Amino acid sequence: MMRLFFFFSLFLSAPMVANAELTLPQFFSDSMVLQRDRPVAIWGTASPGAKVSVTFKDKSTSTRAGDQGTWRVDFESGSANAEGTTINVQSGDEQLTINDVLVGEVWIASGQSNMAFTMNRVPAYQELITKSDHPSIRMFNAATVTAVEPQSDIDGQWIKCSPQTVPNYSAVAFFFARKLHLELGIPIGVIKTAWGGKPVETFTSREALMTLPGTQILVEKALAEDAAFDAAQARDLYQSRFEKWQSAVAQWKAKPANQRGNAPRKPDRLKRALDTEGKPGVLFNSMIHPFIGYTLRGAIWYQGEANAKPGAVPYDQTLPLMIRDWRTRWDDDFSFYFVQLANYREPSTAPGTADSWALLQDRMRLILETTPGTGMAVINDVGETKDIHPKNKQDPGERLALWALAKDYDRDVVYSGPLYKSCQRDGNAMRVTFSSVGKGLKSRDRKPLTRFEIAGDDQVWHWADAKIVSNDSVLLSCPNVAAPMAVRYAWAANPEGANLVNSEGLPTSVFRSDDWDDVEVITVPSIKRRAPATAK
């Protein structure tokens, strides 16, 4: 059923011509990586009704282009192969050759600016960059573009990892791919399609967004704005702003250099809502839809900053909605691993501080319980007080890779920091139990545990005395709370001093045992998981 949907979408965005040139989307190109040990697909356009043959490893598969000129061929990729081979595509007298094709593991990397953040922005990585000669790691860097309707192609190219190219790699995606490559010893391909500052709703199709009341409102608002857009009026308004900007720049340049300050910002051209990045479904159309059908092992995701605000549709609804949307359209329940937001802003000093950042972090944790096949890299130990873009991208990338190694490649590794499991009254204390403890819980700095909060039925929060009492549990108490009812941990945008880790030093996720803020959680249907892959 979903393949029919995929082809229908491809027809909508394909040119309708009587005699079409044989073409391929740009991600089917030299240096690409195919997913190993699975049927993979390649598609494009040709003259309607024309025979198209695809040859890979001396095996050919044929089909005929449909009435709209679109075609698709599926073939077996075989086992991992780091020796570059070719894919030949032929239709009549036309032939296209894709060179240096590797077979390995393919992941898509998406999200906002912390996923787009490149290696060259971290001075501390310069020495590592000079040593990063890994030709079996390839990354496709997709252009940042918008589209009103679903697209079938996007600008970009596959780039081999070398000291010359890795500076422009997504840092998180690089460290993820590098760890997998070094552990598995096979090629790793990453399709990076990310855009800074954008909410999760823009990476989700409008059709999916219309199924959730909160996001339906966002779509309807965007549709109304789009219908009211006046192109001539927008052009005149932009021209007026542009002329004012030119005047401001002239005045700025006339000032002495030491008195100028920042240069005036050039105004953006006004675009209709359905062609504006950040609006519901726009980046899905332009930056996700083209890749639908490209065979993947899974996805990694670093986003959420744009949704960490009061009044936003709860993230434990919107991200699962996007995950289901992607999996449905790919017709594949691929793995989906995301980065929990890092610590950020000035540290809080009082218990019971309301915080939309911590609320979104905790909603991320809840996704693990409601959405099968997901994993979360906890990074509340790598953030920076004054920078929403922490320089440490190695820990996030490698912690994502731990989930993949454990869940997709059957490696016996501790893949997560401690996660809240349960709590129960123990006299005038609360015993909290955790999963993912490795060989046991410990304090990172060997100091007493901090950032635990405890409250009674008055819902007044107090700092708790916390002691590790077993490999997987902590006992909390407070003289001011005789009958505790709920506990929280690291409940702050920047929970400075939070120091509970597992035996591998992985940090504990923020959590709360209470539901006093009426968090609404959706239930995701269970999905059959694939068996882990084994590195050849």
Coordinates of C-alpha atoms in Angstrom, one line a residue:
M1 CA 0.0 0.0 0.0
M2 CA 2.8 2.5 1.0
R3 CA 4.7 1.7 -2.2
L4 CA 1.6 2.8 -4.2
F5 CA 1.5 6.0 -2.1
F6 CA 5.2 6.5 -2.8
F7 CA 4.8 6.2 -6.6
F8 CA 1.7 8.5 -6.5
S9 CA 3.8 11.1 -4.7
L10 CA 6.6 10.7 -7.2
F11 CA 4.1 11.2 -10.1
L12 CA 2.9 14.4 -8.6
S13 CA 6.4 15.9 -8.6
A14 CA 7.7 14.4 -11.8
P15 CA 7.6 16.3 -15.1
M16 CA 4.8 15.2 -17.5
V17 CA 6.5 14.9 -20.9
A18 CA 6.1 12.6 -23.8
N19 CA 9.8 11.9 -24.2
A20 CA 11.8 12.3 -20.9
E21 CA 15.5 12.2 -20.5
L22 CA 16.8 9.3 -18.3
T23 CA 17.4 10.9 -14.9
L24 CA 18.1 10.0 -11.3
P25 CA 17.7 12.0 -8.1
Q26 CA 21.0 13.5 -7.1
F27 CA 21.4 11.2 -4.1
F28 CA 21.8 8.3 -6.6
S29 CA 25.3 9.4 -7.5
D30 CA 29.0 8.7 -7.3
S31 CA 30.3 7.6 -3.9
M32 CA 26.9 6.7 -2.6
V33 CA 26.3 4.0 0.1
L34 CA 23.7 1.2 -0.2
Q35 CA 22.1 -0.5 2.8
R36 CA 23.6 -4.0 3.1
D37 CA 21.7 -7.3 3.3
R38 CA 18.3 -5.9 2.2
P39 CA 16.4 -5.2 -1.0
V40 CA 17.2 -1.6 -2.0
A41 CA 15.5 0.6 -4.5
I42 CA 16.6 3.0 -7.2
W43 CA 14.2 5.2 -9.2
G44 CA 14.0 8.1 -11.6
T45 CA 12.4 9.2 -14.8
A46 CA 12.5 8.1 -18.4
S47 CA 10.2 8.3 -21.5
P48 CA 6.8 6.9 -20.6
G49 CA 6.6 3.2 -21.4
A50 CA 10.4 2.9 -22.0
K51 CA 12.2 -0.1 -20.7
V52 CA 14.7 0.7 -17.9
S53 CA 17.4 -1.8 -16.8
V54 CA 19.6 -1.5 -13.7
T55 CA 22.7 -3.5 -13.4
F56 CA 24.6 -4.0 -10.1
K57 CA 27.2 -6.7 -9.4
D58 CA 26.6 -8.3 -12.8
K59 CA 22.9 -8.8 -12.1
S60 CA 20.3 -6.9 -14.1
T61 CA 16.7 -6.0 -13.2
S62 CA 14.3 -4.3 -15.6
T63 CA 11.0 -2.4 -15.5
R64 CA 9.1 0.0 -17.7
A65 CA 8.5 3.7 -17.0
G66 CA 4.9 4.5 -16.2
D67 CA 2.6 6.9 -18.0
Q68 CA 4.1 9.8 -16.1
G69 CA 7.7 8.7 -17.0
T70 CA 8.5 7.5 -13.4
W71 CA 10.1 4.1 -12.7
R72 CA 11.5 2.2 -9.8
V73 CA 13.6 -1.0 -9.5
D74 CA 14.4 -3.1 -6.4
F75 CA 17.4 -5.3 -6.2
E76 CA 19.4 -7.1 -3.5
S77 CA 22.4 -5.2 -2.2
G78 CA 24.3 -8.2 -0.7
S79 CA 26.8 -8.1 2.1
A80 CA 28.9 -5.2 3.2
N81 CA 31.5 -4.2 0.6
A82 CA 34.1 -1.5 0.9
E83 CA 35.4 -2.0 -2.6
G84 CA 33.7 0.5 -4.9
T85 CA 31.5 -0.9 -7.6
T86 CA 29.2 0.6 -10.2
I87 CA 25.5 0.8 -10.9
N88 CA 24.5 1.1 -14.6
V89 CA 21.1 2.4 -15.6
Q90 CA 20.1 2.1 -19.2
S91 CA 17.0 3.0 -21.2
G92 CA 17.2 2.8 -25.0
D93 CA 20.4 4.6 -26.1
E94 CA 20.7 6.5 -22.8
Q95 CA 22.9 5.2 -20.0
L96 CA 23.9 6.5 -16.6
T97 CA 26.7 5.1 -14.5
I98 CA 27.1 5.6 -10.8
N99 CA 30.7 5.0 -9.7
D100 CA 32.4 4.0 -6.5
V101 CA 29.2 2.6 -4.8
L102 CA 29.8 1.0 -1.4
V103 CA 27.5 -1.4 0.5
G104 CA 27.2 -0.9 4.3
E105 CA 25.0 0.8 6.8
V106 CA 22.9 3.8 5.9
W107 CA 21.4 6.3 8.4
I108 CA 19.5 9.5 7.9
A109 CA 20.5 12.4 10.2
S110 CA 18.0 15.2 10.7
G111 CA 16.9 18.0 13.0
Q112 CA 17.8 21.6 13.6
S113 CA 21.1 23.5 14.2
N114 CA 22.8 21.1 16.6
M115 CA 22.6 18.4 14.0
A116 CA 23.6 20.9 11.2
F117 CA 26.6 22.1 13.5
T118 CA 29.8 21.3 11.6
M119 CA 33.2 20.0 12.7
N120 CA 35.0 23.1 11.7
R121 CA 33.2 25.1 14.4
V122 CA 35.1 23.4 17.2
P123 CA 38.8 24.4 17.5
A124 CA 39.5 21.3 19.8
Y125 CA 38.6 19.0 16.9
Q126 CA 41.4 20.3 14.5
E127 CA 43.9 17.6 15.4
L128 CA 41.2 14.9 15.0
I129 CA 40.2 16.4 11.6
T130 CA 43.8 16.0 10.3
K131 CA 43.6 12.3 11.2
S132 CA 40.1 11.6 9.8
D133 CA 40.9 9.7 6.7
H134 CA 38.0 7.3 6.5
P135 CA 37.0 6.8 2.8
S136 CA 34.4 4.2 3.8
I137 CA 32.4 6.9 5.7
R138 CA 30.3 9.0 3.3
M139 CA 27.9 11.8 3.9
F140 CA 25.2 13.3 1.6
N141 CA 24.7 16.9 2.6
A142 CA 21.3 17.9 1.5
A143 CA 20.6 21.5 0.6
T144 CA 18.4 23.7 2.8
V145 CA 15.4 24.4 0.6
T146 CA 11.7 24.8 1.0
A147 CA 8.8 23.5 -1.1
V148 CA 5.0 23.9 -1.2
E149 CA 4.5 20.4 -2.6
P150 CA 6.3 17.1 -2.0
Q151 CA 9.5 16.9 -4.0
S152 CA 11.3 14.0 -5.7
D153 CA 14.8 15.4 -5.7
I154 CA 17.1 17.7 -3.7
D155 CA 20.5 19.3 -4.4
G156 CA 23.5 17.7 -2.7
Q157 CA 26.3 15.2 -3.1
W158 CA 28.0 12.2 -1.5
I159 CA 31.3 13.2 0.1
K160 CA 34.0 10.8 1.3
C161 CA 35.4 11.5 4.7
S162 CA 38.9 12.9 4.6
P163 CA 40.8 15.7 6.4
Q164 CA 39.8 18.0 3.6
T165 CA 36.1 17.3 3.7
V166 CA 35.3 16.4 7.3
P167 CA 35.3 20.1 8.5
N168 CA 32.0 20.5 6.7
Y169 CA 30.5 17.3 8.1
S170 CA 27.7 17.4 10.7
A171 CA 29.7 16.9 13.9
V172 CA 27.1 14.7 15.6
A173 CA 26.6 12.6 12.5
F174 CA 30.4 12.3 12.0
F175 CA 31.0 10.9 15.5
F176 CA 28.0 8.6 15.2
A177 CA 29.3 7.3 11.8
R178 CA 32.9 7.1 13.0
K179 CA 32.1 5.0 16.0
L180 CA 29.9 2.6 14.0
H181 CA 32.6 2.3 11.3
L182 CA 35.4 1.6 13.8
E183 CA 33.3 -0.9 15.7
L184 CA 31.8 -2.7 12.7
G185 CA 34.6 -2.3 10.2
I186 CA 32.2 -1.7 7.3
P187 CA 31.1 1.4 5.2
I188 CA 28.7 3.9 6.8
G189 CA 26.6 6.3 4.8
V190 CA 24.8 9.2 6.4
I191 CA 22.2 11.3 4.7
K192 CA 22.3 14.7 6.5
T193 CA 19.1 16.8 6.0
A194 CA 18.9 19.4 8.7
W195 CA 18.0 23.1 9.1
G196 CA 18.7 25.2 12.2
G197 CA 16.0 26.7 14.3
K198 CA 13.1 24.7 12.9
P199 CA 10.3 22.9 14.9
V200 CA 9.5 19.3 14.6
E201 CA 6.2 20.1 12.8
T202 CA 8.0 21.4 9.7
F203 CA 9.7 18.0 9.3
T204 CA 6.3 16.2 9.5
S205 CA 3.8 15.9 6.6
R206 CA 0.7 18.1 6.8
E207 CA -1.4 15.0 6.3
A208 CA 0.0 13.5 9.5
L209 CA -0.2 16.8 11.4
M210 CA -3.9 17.0 10.6
T211 CA -4.5 13.8 12.7
L212 CA -3.5 15.5 15.9
P213 CA -5.7 18.3 17.3
G214 CA -2.9 20.5 18.5
T215 CA -0.9 20.3 15.2
Q216 CA -4.1 20.5 13.1
I217 CA -4.5 24.0 14.5
L218 CA -1.0 24.9 13.3
V219 CA -1.7 23.5 9.8
E220 CA -5.0 25.3 9.5
K221 CA -3.4 28.6 10.6
A222 CA -0.6 28.1 7.9
L223 CA -3.2 27.4 5.2
A224 CA -5.2 30.5 6.2
E225 CA -2.0 32.6 6.1
D226 CA -1.1 31.1 2.7
A227 CA -4.5 31.9 1.3
A228 CA -4.2 35.5 2.4
F229 CA -0.8 36.0 0.9
D230 CA -0.6 38.9 -1.6
A231 CA 2.6 38.5 -3.7
A232 CA 2.5 42.1 -5.0
Q233 CA 2.0 43.5 -1.5
A234 CA 4.8 41.3 -0.2
R235 CA 7.1 42.5 -3.0
D236 CA 6.4 46.2 -2.3
L237 CA 6.9 45.7 1.5
Y238 CA 10.2 43.9 0.9
Q239 CA 11.4 46.7 -1.4
S240 CA 10.5 49.3 1.2
R241 CA 12.4 47.3 3.9
F242 CA 15.4 46.8 1.5
E243 CA 15.7 50.5 0.8
K244 CA 15.6 51.3 4.5
W245 CA 18.3 48.7 5.1
Q246 CA 20.5 50.2 2.3
S247 CA 20.1 53.6 4.0
A248 CA 21.0 52.1 7.4
V249 CA 24.1 50.3 6.0
A250 CA 25.3 53.6 4.5
Q251 CA 24.9 55.3 7.9
W252 CA 26.7 52.4 9.6
K253 CA 29.6 52.6 7.2
A254 CA 29.9 56.4 7.8
K255 CA 30.6 55.9 11.5
P256 CA 34.1 55.4 12.8
A257 CA 35.0 51.7 12.9
N258 CA 35.2 51.6 16.7
Q259 CA 31.6 53.0 17.0
R260 CA 29.8 50.8 14.4
G261 CA 28.6 47.8 16.4
N262 CA 26.8 45.1 14.4
A263 CA 25.9 45.8 10.8
P264 CA 22.2 46.2 10.0
R265 CA 20.6 42.9 9.1
K266 CA 19.4 42.5 5.5
P267 CA 15.7 41.9 5.4
D268 CA 14.4 38.5 4.2
R269 CA 12.2 38.2 1.2
L270 CA 8.6 37.6 2.2
K271 CA 7.3 34.2 1.1
R272 CA 3.9 32.5 1.2
A273 CA 3.4 30.5 4.4
L274 CA 3.5 27.1 2.6
D275 CA 6.9 28.0 1.2
T276 CA 8.4 29.3 4.5
E277 CA 10.8 27.1 6.5
G278 CA 9.5 26.4 9.9
K279 CA 5.8 26.2 8.8
P280 CA 4.0 22.9 9.2
G281 CA 5.1 20.3 6.6
V282 CA 7.3 22.6 4.5
L283 CA 10.7 20.9 5.2
F284 CA 9.0 17.5 5.0
N285 CA 8.1 18.4 1.4
S286 CA 11.5 19.7 0.4
M287 CA 14.0 17.9 2.6
I288 CA 12.5 14.6 3.8
H289 CA 10.1 13.5 1.0
P290 CA 12.8 13.2 -1.7
F291 CA 14.5 10.4 0.3
I292 CA 11.4 8.3 0.9
G293 CA 12.2 4.8 -0.3
Y294 CA 15.9 5.1 0.1
T295 CA 16.7 1.9 2.2
L296 CA 17.9 2.8 5.7
R297 CA 19.0 1.1 8.8
G298 CA 17.6 4.0 10.8
A299 CA 17.5 7.7 11.7
I300 CA 19.3 9.9 14.2
W301 CA 17.7 13.2 15.3
Y302 CA 18.8 16.2 17.3
Q303 CA 16.0 18.7 17.6
G304 CA 13.6 20.1 20.2
E305 CA 15.0 23.5 21.1
A306 CA 12.4 25.2 18.8
N307 CA 9.6 23.3 20.6
A308 CA 10.8 24.0 24.2
K309 CA 8.4 26.8 24.9
P310 CA 5.2 27.3 26.9
G311 CA 2.1 26.5 24.9
A312 CA 3.8 24.2 22.4
V313 CA 2.0 21.0 21.5
P314 CA 3.6 18.4 23.9
Y315 CA 6.8 16.9 22.3
D316 CA 5.8 13.4 23.4
Q317 CA 3.0 13.8 20.9
T318 CA 4.7 15.6 18.1
L319 CA 7.9 13.6 17.8
P320 CA 6.1 10.2 17.9
L321 CA 3.8 11.6 15.2
M322 CA 6.7 12.4 13.0
I323 CA 8.4 9.1 13.6
R324 CA 5.2 7.2 12.7
D325 CA 4.8 9.4 9.6
W326 CA 8.3 8.6 8.4
R327 CA 8.1 4.9 9.2
T328 CA 4.7 4.6 7.4
R329 CA 5.9 6.4 4.3
W330 CA 9.1 4.3 4.2
D331 CA 7.0 1.2 4.9
D332 CA 9.7 0.3 7.4
D333 CA 9.8 0.4 11.2
F334 CA 13.5 1.6 11.2
S335 CA 15.3 2.5 14.3
F336 CA 15.0 6.1 15.5
Y337 CA 17.5 7.5 18.0
F338 CA 17.4 11.1 19.3
V339 CA 19.4 13.4 21.4
Q340 CA 17.8 14.7 24.6
L341 CA 18.4 18.5 24.9
A342 CA 21.6 19.5 26.7
N343 CA 21.8 21.6 29.8
Y344 CA 21.5 25.3 29.0
R345 CA 21.0 28.8 30.6
E346 CA 22.0 29.8 34.1
P347 CA 21.8 27.1 36.7
S348 CA 18.7 27.1 38.9
T349 CA 19.3 27.2 42.7
A350 CA 15.8 26.4 44.1
P351 CA 13.7 23.3 44.0
G352 CA 10.3 23.3 42.4
T353 CA 11.3 25.7 39.6
A354 CA 8.9 25.5 36.6
D355 CA 10.9 25.0 33.5
S356 CA 9.7 24.3 29.9
W357 CA 13.2 23.1 28.9
A358 CA 13.1 20.4 31.6
L359 CA 9.5 19.6 30.7
L360 CA 10.5 18.9 27.1
Q361 CA 13.5 16.9 28.1
D362 CA 11.2 14.7 30.3
R363 CA 8.7 14.4 27.4
M364 CA 11.6 13.1 25.3
R365 CA 12.2 10.4 28.0
L366 CA 8.5 9.4 27.8
I367 CA 8.8 8.7 24.1
L368 CA 11.0 5.7 25.0
E369 CA 8.1 4.2 26.8
T370 CA 5.4 4.9 24.2
T371 CA 7.2 4.5 20.9
P372 CA 9.0 1.2 20.0
G373 CA 12.3 1.2 18.4
T374 CA 13.5 4.5 19.8
G375 CA 16.5 5.4 21.9
M376 CA 17.8 8.6 23.6
A377 CA 21.2 10.0 24.2
V378 CA 21.3 11.8 27.5
I379 CA 23.6 14.9 27.4
N380 CA 22.7 17.0 30.4
D381 CA 26.5 16.9 31.2
V382 CA 27.8 18.5 28.0
G383 CA 25.9 21.8 27.6
E384 CA 27.0 25.4 28.0
T385 CA 25.3 28.1 30.1
K386 CA 25.4 30.8 27.4
D387 CA 25.4 28.8 24.2
I388 CA 22.5 26.7 22.9
H389 CA 25.1 25.0 20.6
P390 CA 27.4 23.1 23.0
K391 CA 30.8 22.5 21.4
N392 CA 31.0 18.9 22.6
K393 CA 29.4 16.9 19.8
Q394 CA 31.5 13.8 20.3
D395 CA 29.5 12.6 23.3
P396 CA 26.1 13.1 21.7
G397 CA 27.2 11.3 18.5
E398 CA 28.9 8.4 20.2
R399 CA 26.0 8.0 22.7
L400 CA 23.6 7.7 19.8
A401 CA 26.0 5.1 18.3
L402 CA 25.8 3.0 21.5
W403 CA 22.0 2.6 21.0
A404 CA 22.6 1.4 17.4
L405 CA 25.4 -1.0 18.5
A406 CA 23.2 -2.5 21.1
K407 CA 19.8 -2.6 19.3
D408 CA 20.8 -2.9 15.6
Y409 CA 24.1 -4.7 15.7
D410 CA 23.7 -7.0 18.7
R411 CA 26.7 -5.7 20.6
D412 CA 26.8 -6.3 24.4
V413 CA 27.3 -2.6 25.5
V414 CA 25.8 -0.4 28.0
Y415 CA 23.9 1.9 25.7
S416 CA 22.0 4.4 27.9
G417 CA 22.4 6.4 31.0
P418 CA 20.1 5.4 34.0
L419 CA 16.4 5.8 33.2
Y420 CA 13.7 6.2 35.8
K421 CA 11.8 2.9 36.3
S422 CA 9.7 3.3 39.4
C423 CA 9.5 4.7 42.9
Q424 CA 7.7 3.6 46.1
R425 CA 7.4 4.8 49.7
D426 CA 9.8 3.4 52.2
G427 CA 8.7 4.7 55.5
N428 CA 9.3 8.5 55.4
A429 CA 11.6 8.1 52.3
M430 CA 11.2 7.3 48.7
R431 CA 13.1 4.5 46.9
V432 CA 13.7 5.2 43.3
T433 CA 14.6 2.3 40.9
F434 CA 16.4 2.8 37.6
S435 CA 17.1 0.7 34.5
S436 CA 20.2 0.9 32.3
V437 CA 22.6 1.0 35.3
G438 CA 25.3 -1.2 33.8
K439 CA 27.2 -2.7 36.8
G440 CA 25.6 -0.2 39.1
L441 CA 24.9 3.4 40.0
K442 CA 27.5 5.8 41.2
S443 CA 28.3 9.4 41.8
R444 CA 30.2 11.0 38.9
D445 CA 32.4 13.1 41.2
R446 CA 32.3 10.8 44.2
K447 CA 30.4 13.5 46.1
P448 CA 26.9 13.2 47.6
L449 CA 24.2 13.0 45.0
T450 CA 22.5 16.3 44.2
R451 CA 19.5 17.7 42.2
F452 CA 17.0 15.2 43.6
E453 CA 13.7 16.8 44.8
I454 CA 11.0 15.4 46.9
A455 CA 7.5 16.6 47.8
G456 CA 4.5 15.5 49.9
D457 CA 0.8 15.9 49.0
D458 CA 1.1 19.7 49.4
Q459 CA 3.1 19.6 46.2
V460 CA 5.9 21.8 47.7
W461 CA 9.3 20.7 46.5
H462 CA 12.4 20.4 48.7
W463 CA 15.9 19.3 48.0
A464 CA 16.3 15.6 49.0
D465 CA 19.1 13.8 50.7
A466 CA 19.9 11.0 48.2
K467 CA 21.9 7.8 48.8
I468 CA 22.6 4.9 46.6
V469 CA 21.3 1.8 48.4
S470 CA 21.7 -0.9 45.7
N471 CA 23.0 -1.3 42.2
D472 CA 19.8 0.1 40.7
S473 CA 18.1 2.2 43.4
V474 CA 18.5 5.5 45.3
L475 CA 16.8 6.3 48.7
L476 CA 15.5 9.9 49.0
S477 CA 14.4 11.7 52.2
C478 CA 13.9 15.2 53.6
P479 CA 13.2 16.3 57.2
N480 CA 10.6 18.7 55.9
V481 CA 8.6 15.9 54.0
A482 CA 7.3 13.4 56.5
A483 CA 5.1 11.6 54.0
P484 CA 6.7 11.9 50.5
M485 CA 4.5 11.5 47.4
A486 CA 6.7 12.4 44.5
V487 CA 10.3 12.8 43.3
R488 CA 12.1 14.6 40.6
Y489 CA 15.7 14.7 39.3
A490 CA 17.6 17.3 37.3
W491 CA 14.4 19.3 36.9
A492 CA 16.0 22.4 35.4
A493 CA 17.3 23.8 32.1
N494 CA 20.7 23.6 33.7
P495 CA 20.7 21.2 36.6
E496 CA 24.3 22.1 37.7
G497 CA 25.7 19.4 40.0
A498 CA 23.5 16.6 38.8
N499 CA 25.9 13.7 39.3
L500 CA 24.1 10.3 39.2
V501 CA 25.7 8.1 36.5
N502 CA 25.9 4.4 35.8
S503 CA 29.1 2.2 35.8
E504 CA 30.0 3.5 32.3
G505 CA 29.8 7.1 33.4
L506 CA 26.6 7.8 31.3
P507 CA 24.4 10.4 33.0
T508 CA 20.9 9.9 34.4
S509 CA 18.0 11.4 32.5
V510 CA 15.8 14.1 34.0
F511 CA 12.6 12.6 35.3
R512 CA 9.6 13.1 37.5
S513 CA 7.3 10.6 39.1
D514 CA 4.4 13.0 39.5
D515 CA 1.7 14.0 36.9
W516 CA 0.8 17.2 38.6
D517 CA 1.2 19.2 35.4
D518 CA -1.3 16.9 33.6
V519 CA 1.2 15.7 31.0
E520 CA -0.9 14.1 28.2
V521 CA 0.8 11.0 26.7
I522 CA -0.3 9.3 23.5
T523 CA -0.1 5.6 23.0
V524 CA 1.7 4.3 20.0
P525 CA 0.7 0.9 18.5
S526 CA 3.3 -1.8 19.0
I527 CA 5.6 -2.4 16.0
K528 CA 7.4 -5.6 15.0
R529 CA 11.1 -5.1 15.2
R530 CA 13.7 -6.4 12.9
A531 CA 16.3 -8.8 14.1
P532 CA 19.7 -7.2 14.8
A533 CA 22.2 -7.1 12.0
T534 CA 25.5 -8.9 12.3
A535 CA 28.7 -7.2 11.0
K536 CA 30.2 -9.3 8.3

